[in-house]
Coordinates of C-alpha atoms and ligand atoms in Angstrom, one line a residue:
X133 CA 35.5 13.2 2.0
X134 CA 35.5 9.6 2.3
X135 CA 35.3 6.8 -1.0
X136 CA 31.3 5.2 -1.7
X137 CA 31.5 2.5 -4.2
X138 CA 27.4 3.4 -4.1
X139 CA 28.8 6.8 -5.2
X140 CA 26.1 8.6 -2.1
X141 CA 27.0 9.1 1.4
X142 CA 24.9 7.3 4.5
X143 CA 23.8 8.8 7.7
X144 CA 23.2 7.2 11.3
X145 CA 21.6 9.5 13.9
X146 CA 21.0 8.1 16.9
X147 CA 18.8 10.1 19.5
X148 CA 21.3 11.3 22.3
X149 CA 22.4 13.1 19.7
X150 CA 25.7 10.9 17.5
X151 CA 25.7 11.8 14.6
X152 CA 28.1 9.0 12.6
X153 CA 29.2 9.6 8.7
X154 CA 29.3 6.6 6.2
X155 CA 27.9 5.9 3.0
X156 CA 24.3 4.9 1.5
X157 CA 23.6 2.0 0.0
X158 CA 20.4 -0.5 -1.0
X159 CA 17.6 2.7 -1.7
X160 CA 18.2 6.5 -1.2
X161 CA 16.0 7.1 1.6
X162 CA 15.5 8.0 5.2
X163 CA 13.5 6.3 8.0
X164 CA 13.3 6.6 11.6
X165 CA 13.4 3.3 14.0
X166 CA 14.8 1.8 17.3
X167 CA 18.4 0.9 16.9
X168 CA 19.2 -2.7 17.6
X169 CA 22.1 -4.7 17.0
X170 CA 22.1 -8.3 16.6
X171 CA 25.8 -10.1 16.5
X172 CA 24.7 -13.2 14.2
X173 CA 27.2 -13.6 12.0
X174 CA 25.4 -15.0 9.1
X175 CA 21.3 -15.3 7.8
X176 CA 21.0 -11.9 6.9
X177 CA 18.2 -13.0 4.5
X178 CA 16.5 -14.4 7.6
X179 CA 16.6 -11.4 10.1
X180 CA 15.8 -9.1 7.3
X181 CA 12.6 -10.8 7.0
X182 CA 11.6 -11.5 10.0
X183 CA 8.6 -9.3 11.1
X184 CA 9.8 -8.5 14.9
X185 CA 12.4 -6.6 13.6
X186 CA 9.2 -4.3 11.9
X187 CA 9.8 -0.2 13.5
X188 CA 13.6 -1.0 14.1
X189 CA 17.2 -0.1 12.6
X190 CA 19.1 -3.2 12.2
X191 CA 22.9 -2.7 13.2
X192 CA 24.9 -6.2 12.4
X193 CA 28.2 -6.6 14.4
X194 CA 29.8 -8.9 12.0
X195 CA 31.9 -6.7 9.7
X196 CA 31.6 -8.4 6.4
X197 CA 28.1 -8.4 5.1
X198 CA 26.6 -9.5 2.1
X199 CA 29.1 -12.7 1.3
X200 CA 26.6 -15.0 -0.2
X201 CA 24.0 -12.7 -1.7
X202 CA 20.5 -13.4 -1.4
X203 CA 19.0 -16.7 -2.7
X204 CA 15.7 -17.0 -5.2
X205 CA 12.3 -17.4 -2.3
X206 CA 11.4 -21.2 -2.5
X207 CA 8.4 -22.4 -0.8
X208 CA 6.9 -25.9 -0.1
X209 CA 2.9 -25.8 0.8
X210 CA 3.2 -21.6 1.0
X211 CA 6.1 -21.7 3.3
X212 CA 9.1 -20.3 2.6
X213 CA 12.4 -22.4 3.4
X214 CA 14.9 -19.8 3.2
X215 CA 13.3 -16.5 4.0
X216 CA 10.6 -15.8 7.5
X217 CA 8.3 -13.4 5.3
X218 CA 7.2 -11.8 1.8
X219 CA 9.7 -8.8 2.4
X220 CA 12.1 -7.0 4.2
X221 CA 10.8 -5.8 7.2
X222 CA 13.8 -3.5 9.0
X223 CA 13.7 0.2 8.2
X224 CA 17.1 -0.1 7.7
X225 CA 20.2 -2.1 7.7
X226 CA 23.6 -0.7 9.5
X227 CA 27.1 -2.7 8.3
X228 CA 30.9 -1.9 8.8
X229 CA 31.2 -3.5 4.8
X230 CA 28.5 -4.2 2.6
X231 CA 30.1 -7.2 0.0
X232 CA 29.3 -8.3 -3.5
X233 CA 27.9 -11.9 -3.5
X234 CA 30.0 -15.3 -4.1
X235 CA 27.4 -17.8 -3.9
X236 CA 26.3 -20.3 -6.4
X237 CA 22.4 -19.9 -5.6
X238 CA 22.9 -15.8 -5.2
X239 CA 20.2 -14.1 -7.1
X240 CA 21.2 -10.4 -6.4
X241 CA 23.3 -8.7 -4.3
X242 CA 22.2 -7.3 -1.0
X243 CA 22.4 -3.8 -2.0
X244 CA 20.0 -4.6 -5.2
X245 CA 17.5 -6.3 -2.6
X246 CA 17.6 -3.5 -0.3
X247 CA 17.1 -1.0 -3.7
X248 CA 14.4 -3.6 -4.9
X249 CA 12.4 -3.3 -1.5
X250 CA 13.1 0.9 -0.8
X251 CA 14.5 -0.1 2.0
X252 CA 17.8 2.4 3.3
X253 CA 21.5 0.6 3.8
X254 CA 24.3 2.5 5.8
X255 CA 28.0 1.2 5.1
X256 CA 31.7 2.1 6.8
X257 CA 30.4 3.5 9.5
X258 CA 31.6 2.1 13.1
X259 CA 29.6 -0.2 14.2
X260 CA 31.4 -1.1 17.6
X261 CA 30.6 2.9 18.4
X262 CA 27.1 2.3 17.7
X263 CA 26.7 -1.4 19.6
X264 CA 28.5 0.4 23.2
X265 CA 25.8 3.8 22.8
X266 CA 23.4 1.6 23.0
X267 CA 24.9 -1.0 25.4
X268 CA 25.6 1.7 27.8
X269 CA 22.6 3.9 27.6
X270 CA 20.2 1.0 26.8
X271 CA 17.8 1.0 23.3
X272 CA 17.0 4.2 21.2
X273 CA 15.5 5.9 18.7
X274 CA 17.6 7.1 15.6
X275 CA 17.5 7.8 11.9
X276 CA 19.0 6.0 8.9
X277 CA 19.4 8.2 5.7
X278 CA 21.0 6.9 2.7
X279 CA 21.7 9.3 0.0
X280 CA 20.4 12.1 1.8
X281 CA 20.9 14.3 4.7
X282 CA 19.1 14.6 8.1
X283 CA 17.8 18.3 8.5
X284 CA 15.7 18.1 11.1
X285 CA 16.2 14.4 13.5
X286 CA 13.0 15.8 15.7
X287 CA 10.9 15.7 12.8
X288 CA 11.2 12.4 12.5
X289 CA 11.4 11.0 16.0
X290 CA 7.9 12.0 16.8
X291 CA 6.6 8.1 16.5
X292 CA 8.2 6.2 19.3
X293 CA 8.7 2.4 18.8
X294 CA 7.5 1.6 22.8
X295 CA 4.1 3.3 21.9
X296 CA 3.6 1.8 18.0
X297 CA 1.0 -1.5 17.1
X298 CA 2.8 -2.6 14.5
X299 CA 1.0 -5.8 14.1
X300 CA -1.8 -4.8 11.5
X301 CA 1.5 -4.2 9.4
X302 CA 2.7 -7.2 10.0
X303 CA -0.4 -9.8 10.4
X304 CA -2.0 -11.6 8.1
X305 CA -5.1 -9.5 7.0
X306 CA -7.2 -12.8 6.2
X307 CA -6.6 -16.9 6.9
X308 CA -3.8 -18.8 5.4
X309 CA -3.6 -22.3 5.1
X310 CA -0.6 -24.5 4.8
X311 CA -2.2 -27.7 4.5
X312 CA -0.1 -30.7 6.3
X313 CA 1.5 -33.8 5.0
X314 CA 0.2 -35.8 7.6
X315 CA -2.8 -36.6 9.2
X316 CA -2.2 -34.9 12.7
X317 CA -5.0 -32.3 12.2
X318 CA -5.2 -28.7 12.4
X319 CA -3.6 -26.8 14.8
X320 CA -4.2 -22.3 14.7
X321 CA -1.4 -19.9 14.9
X322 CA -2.5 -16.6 15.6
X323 CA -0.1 -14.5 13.7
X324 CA 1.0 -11.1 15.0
X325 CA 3.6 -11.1 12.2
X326 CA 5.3 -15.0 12.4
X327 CA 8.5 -15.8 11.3
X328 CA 7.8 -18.9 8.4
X329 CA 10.4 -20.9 10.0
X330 CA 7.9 -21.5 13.1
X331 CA 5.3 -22.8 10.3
X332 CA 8.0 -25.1 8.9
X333 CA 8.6 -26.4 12.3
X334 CA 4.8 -27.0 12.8
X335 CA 4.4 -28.6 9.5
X336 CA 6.9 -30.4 9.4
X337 CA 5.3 -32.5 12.7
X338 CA 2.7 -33.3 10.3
X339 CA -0.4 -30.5 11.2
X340 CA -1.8 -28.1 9.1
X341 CA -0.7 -24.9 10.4
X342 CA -3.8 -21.9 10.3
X343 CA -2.9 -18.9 10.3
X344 CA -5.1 -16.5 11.7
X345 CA -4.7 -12.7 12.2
X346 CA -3.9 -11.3 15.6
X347 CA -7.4 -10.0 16.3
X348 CA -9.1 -13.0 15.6
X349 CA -11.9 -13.6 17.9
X350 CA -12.2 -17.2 20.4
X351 CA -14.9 -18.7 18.4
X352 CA -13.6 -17.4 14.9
X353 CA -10.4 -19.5 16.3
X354 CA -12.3 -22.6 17.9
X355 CA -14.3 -22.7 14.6
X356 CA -11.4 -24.5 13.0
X357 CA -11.8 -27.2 15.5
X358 CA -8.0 -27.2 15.9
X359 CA -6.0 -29.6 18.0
X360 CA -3.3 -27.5 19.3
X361 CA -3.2 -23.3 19.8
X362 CA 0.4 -22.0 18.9
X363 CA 1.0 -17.9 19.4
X364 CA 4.0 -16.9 17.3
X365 CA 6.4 -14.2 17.3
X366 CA 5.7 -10.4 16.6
X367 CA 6.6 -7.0 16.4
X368 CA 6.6 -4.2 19.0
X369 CA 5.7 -3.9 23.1
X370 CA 3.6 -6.9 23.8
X371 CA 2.2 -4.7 26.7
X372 CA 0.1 -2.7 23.9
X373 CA -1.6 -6.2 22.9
X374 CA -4.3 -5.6 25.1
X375 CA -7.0 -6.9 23.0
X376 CA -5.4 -9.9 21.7
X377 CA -4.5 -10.7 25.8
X378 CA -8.2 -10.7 26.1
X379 CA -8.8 -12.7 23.9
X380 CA -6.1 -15.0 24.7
X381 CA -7.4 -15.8 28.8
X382 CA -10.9 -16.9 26.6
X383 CA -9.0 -19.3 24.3
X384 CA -7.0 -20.8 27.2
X385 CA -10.1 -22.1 29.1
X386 CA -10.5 -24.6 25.8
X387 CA -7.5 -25.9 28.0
X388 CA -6.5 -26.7 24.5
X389 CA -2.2 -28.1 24.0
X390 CA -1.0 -24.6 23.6
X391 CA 2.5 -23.3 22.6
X392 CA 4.1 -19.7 23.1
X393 CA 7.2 -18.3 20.8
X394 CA 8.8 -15.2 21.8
X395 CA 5.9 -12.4 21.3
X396 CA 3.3 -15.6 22.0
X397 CA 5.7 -16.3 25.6
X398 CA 5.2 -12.5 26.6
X399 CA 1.8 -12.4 25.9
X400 CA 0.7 -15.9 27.3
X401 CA 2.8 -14.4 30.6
X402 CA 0.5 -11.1 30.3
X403 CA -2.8 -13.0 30.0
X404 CA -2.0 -15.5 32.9
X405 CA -1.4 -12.2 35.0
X406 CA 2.7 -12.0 35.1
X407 CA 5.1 -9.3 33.8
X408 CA 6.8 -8.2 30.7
X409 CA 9.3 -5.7 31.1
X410 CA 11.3 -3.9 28.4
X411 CA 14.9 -5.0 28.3
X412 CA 18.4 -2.7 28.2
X413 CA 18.8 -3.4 24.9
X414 CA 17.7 -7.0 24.2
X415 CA 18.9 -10.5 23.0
X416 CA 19.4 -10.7 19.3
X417 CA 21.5 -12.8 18.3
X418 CA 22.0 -16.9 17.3
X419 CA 24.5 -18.3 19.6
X420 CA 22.7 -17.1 22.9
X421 CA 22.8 -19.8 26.0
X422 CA 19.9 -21.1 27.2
X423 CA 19.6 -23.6 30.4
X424 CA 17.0 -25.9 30.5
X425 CA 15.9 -26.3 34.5
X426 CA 14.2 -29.7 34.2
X427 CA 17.4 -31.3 32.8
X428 CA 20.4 -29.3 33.6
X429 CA 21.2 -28.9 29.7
X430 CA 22.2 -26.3 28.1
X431 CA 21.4 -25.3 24.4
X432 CA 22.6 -22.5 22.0
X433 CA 19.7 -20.9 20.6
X434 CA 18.7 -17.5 18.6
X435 CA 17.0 -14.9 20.2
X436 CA 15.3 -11.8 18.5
X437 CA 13.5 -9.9 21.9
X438 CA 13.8 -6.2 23.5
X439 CA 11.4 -7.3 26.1
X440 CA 11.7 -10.2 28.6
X441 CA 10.0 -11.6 31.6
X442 CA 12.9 -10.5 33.5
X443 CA 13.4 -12.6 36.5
X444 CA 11.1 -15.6 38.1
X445 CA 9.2 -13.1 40.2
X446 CA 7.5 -11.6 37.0
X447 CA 6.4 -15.0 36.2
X448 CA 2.9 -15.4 36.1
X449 CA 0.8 -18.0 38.7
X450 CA 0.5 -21.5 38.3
X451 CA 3.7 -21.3 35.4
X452 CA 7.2 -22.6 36.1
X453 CA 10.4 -21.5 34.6
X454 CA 11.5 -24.1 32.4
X455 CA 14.7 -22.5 30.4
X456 CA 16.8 -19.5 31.6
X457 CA 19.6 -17.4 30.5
X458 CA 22.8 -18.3 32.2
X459 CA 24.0 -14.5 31.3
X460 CA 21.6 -11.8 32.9
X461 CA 18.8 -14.7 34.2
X462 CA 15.9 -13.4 32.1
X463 CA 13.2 -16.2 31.9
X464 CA 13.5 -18.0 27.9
X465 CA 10.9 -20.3 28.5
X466 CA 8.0 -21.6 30.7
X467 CA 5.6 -24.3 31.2
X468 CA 2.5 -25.0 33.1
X469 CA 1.9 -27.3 36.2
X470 CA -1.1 -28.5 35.1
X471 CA -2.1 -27.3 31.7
X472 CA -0.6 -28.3 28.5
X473 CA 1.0 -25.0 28.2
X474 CA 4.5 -24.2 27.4
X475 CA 6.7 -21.3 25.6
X476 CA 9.8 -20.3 24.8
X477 CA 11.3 -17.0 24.7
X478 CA 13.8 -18.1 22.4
X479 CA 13.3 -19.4 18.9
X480 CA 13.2 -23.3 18.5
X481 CA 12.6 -22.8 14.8
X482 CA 16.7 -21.8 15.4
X483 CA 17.0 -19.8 12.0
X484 CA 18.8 -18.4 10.8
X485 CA 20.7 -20.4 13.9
X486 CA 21.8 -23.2 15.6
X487 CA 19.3 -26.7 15.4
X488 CA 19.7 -27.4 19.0
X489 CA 16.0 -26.6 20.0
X490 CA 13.4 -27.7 17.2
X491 CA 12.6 -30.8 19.6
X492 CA 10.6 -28.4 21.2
X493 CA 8.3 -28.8 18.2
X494 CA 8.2 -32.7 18.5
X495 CA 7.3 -31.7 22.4
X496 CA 4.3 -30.3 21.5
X497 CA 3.3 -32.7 18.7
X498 CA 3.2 -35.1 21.5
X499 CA 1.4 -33.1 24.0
X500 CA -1.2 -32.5 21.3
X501 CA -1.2 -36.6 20.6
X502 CA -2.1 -37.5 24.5
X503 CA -4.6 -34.6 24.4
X504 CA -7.0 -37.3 21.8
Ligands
LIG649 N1 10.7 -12.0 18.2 C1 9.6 -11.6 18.9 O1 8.5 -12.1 18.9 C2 9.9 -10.3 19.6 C3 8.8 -10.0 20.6 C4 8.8 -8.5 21.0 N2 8.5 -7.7 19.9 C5 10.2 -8.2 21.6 O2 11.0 -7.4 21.0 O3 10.5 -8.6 22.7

């Protein structure tokens, strides 16, 4: 029997059939998710929140977790500074060690966030055995239980992640607007479920950011009269966006300054007629090489993706490659020959990682300045 400081013992299952023993803490509980593992050593607050981790297990590589507790939510203009949305959005969280907080501006502890939210925490368990399943047979389904056993895994593996819309969980369900500090205009974000960093990084060029939800028609979108079109990041298999790609091609012949990030790159690929392909088991992490092909640079940058234009052959028509991964060659970011149009698979918002990248933001201000 091993020693919980929580007191209940934690669960992993993954679907090939592991079954690993550790114990439960953050809410008793059990949900069923994709198992991903990101190997960011730090901004645990960040990932946590970020929406395109919605239908997945988190598993973190870096053994100690918890370090620096969770701060207070502080917003400027509706936009929070130190968190990407309202809540946790994981089904659970996987760590080798689960800490109690030394931190100054530490408002609880992770396991109180995770109880506060009902959201299910899995501690000593090995994580490394977890990371190389998945590594070598690519992503899968599994179940997180915290203070409670597993009877029956296929009763809850029913709901596959590849074949879920998590968006309307995860989108705004009316307009929200952060109103700028400049006088740059208005530029829409349709919002699939955007991280608030990638607002920050708008606002902060001076616009005021609209966000919109996913489903938004063209002329609900072009009745904001904005200046620039910006599709953030989201949960889930862009491939089942299929409305929201039609609606996309309508809003590009406004031939308006547009910008995709990371869901917004896969589906502006889908819409202009190239491929998006599900991944072995993804990029998540912050410290992920990027090479930018018009320059030679190369830039660290944080990734959060399980699906990827995968090589320049998927890339759609009259789109060049702009950035790609030095590792495995998967596209990380785009732009048009003649259009104002560029993306990034990669997040230049960076958090919770390295600031190498948010010039991309300044790129578009200026592309929406010579637009008038
Ligand atoms: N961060 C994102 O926008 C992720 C996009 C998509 N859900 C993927 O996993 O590839």
């Amino acid at each position: 029997m091993i020693y919980c400081k929580s007191d209940y013992l934690g669960y992993v299952y993954l679907e090939d059939g592991t079954l690993l023993q550790g114990c439960g803490f953050g809410a008793k509980g059990i949900r069923a998710g994709e198992v991903v593992f990101s190997t960011a050593m730090n901004g645990y607050p960040e990932s946590l929140t970020d929406p395109s981790y919605r239908g997945q297990i988190l598993v973190l590589t870096h053994p100690l977790i918890g370090n620096y507790g969770v701060p207070r939510k502080q917003a400027v203009e509706g936009i929070y500074q130190n968190f990407e949305s309202d809540s946790i959005q994981v089904e659970g969280l996987v760590v080798t060690e689960v800490t109690e907080p030394y931190k100054w501006n530490s408002e609880r502890s992770l396991s109180k966030w995770l109880s506060d939210e009902e959201i299910p925490g899995v501690s000593d368990v090995d994580t490394r055995a977890i990371v190389k399943r998945v590594r070598t047979e690519g992503s899968m389904m599994g179940i997180i239980a915290s203070g409670m056993e597993i009877d029956d895994p296929k009763k809850y593996l029913q709901k596959r992640y590849d074949e879920t819309d998590f968006s309307p969980l995860t989108s705004p369900k009316t307009p929200v607007v952060h109103k700028g500090r400049g006088d740059k205009g208005i530029v829409v974000m349709i919002d699939c479920g955007t991280k608030h960093g990638i607002i920050k990084g708008l606002y902060d060029q001076g616009f005021t950011v609209v966000r919109v939800p996913c489903w938004f028609s063209p002329k609900e979108i072009m009745d904001y009269n904005p200046k620039g079109i910006i599709f953030g990041n989201g949960p889930g298999n862009p491939n089942l966006y299929v409305n929201q790609v039609k609606n996309f091609r309508e809003i590009l012949e406004y031939k308006l300054p547009t910008m995709g990030i990371c869901l917004g790159h896969q589906l502006l690929t889908i819409a202009l007629g190239g491929k998006v392909r599900k991944m072995k088991f993804g990029h998540r992490a912050i410290n992920k090489a990027v090479v930018d092909l018009t320059t030679g640079e190369g830039y660290i940058t944080t990734h959060n993706h399980g699906y990827a234009v995968l090589s320049k052959d998927d890339v759609p028509k009259g789109m060049k490659v702009w950035f790609y991964n030095p590792d495995d060659g998967t596209v990380e970011g785009m732009y048009h020959e003649k259009l104002p149009i560029i993306t990034t698979q990669f997040h230049p918002e960076a958090r919770p990682g390295p600031w190498d990248v948010t010039w991309v933001f300044k790129k578009f201000a200026k592309m929406v300045e010579s637009n008038g």
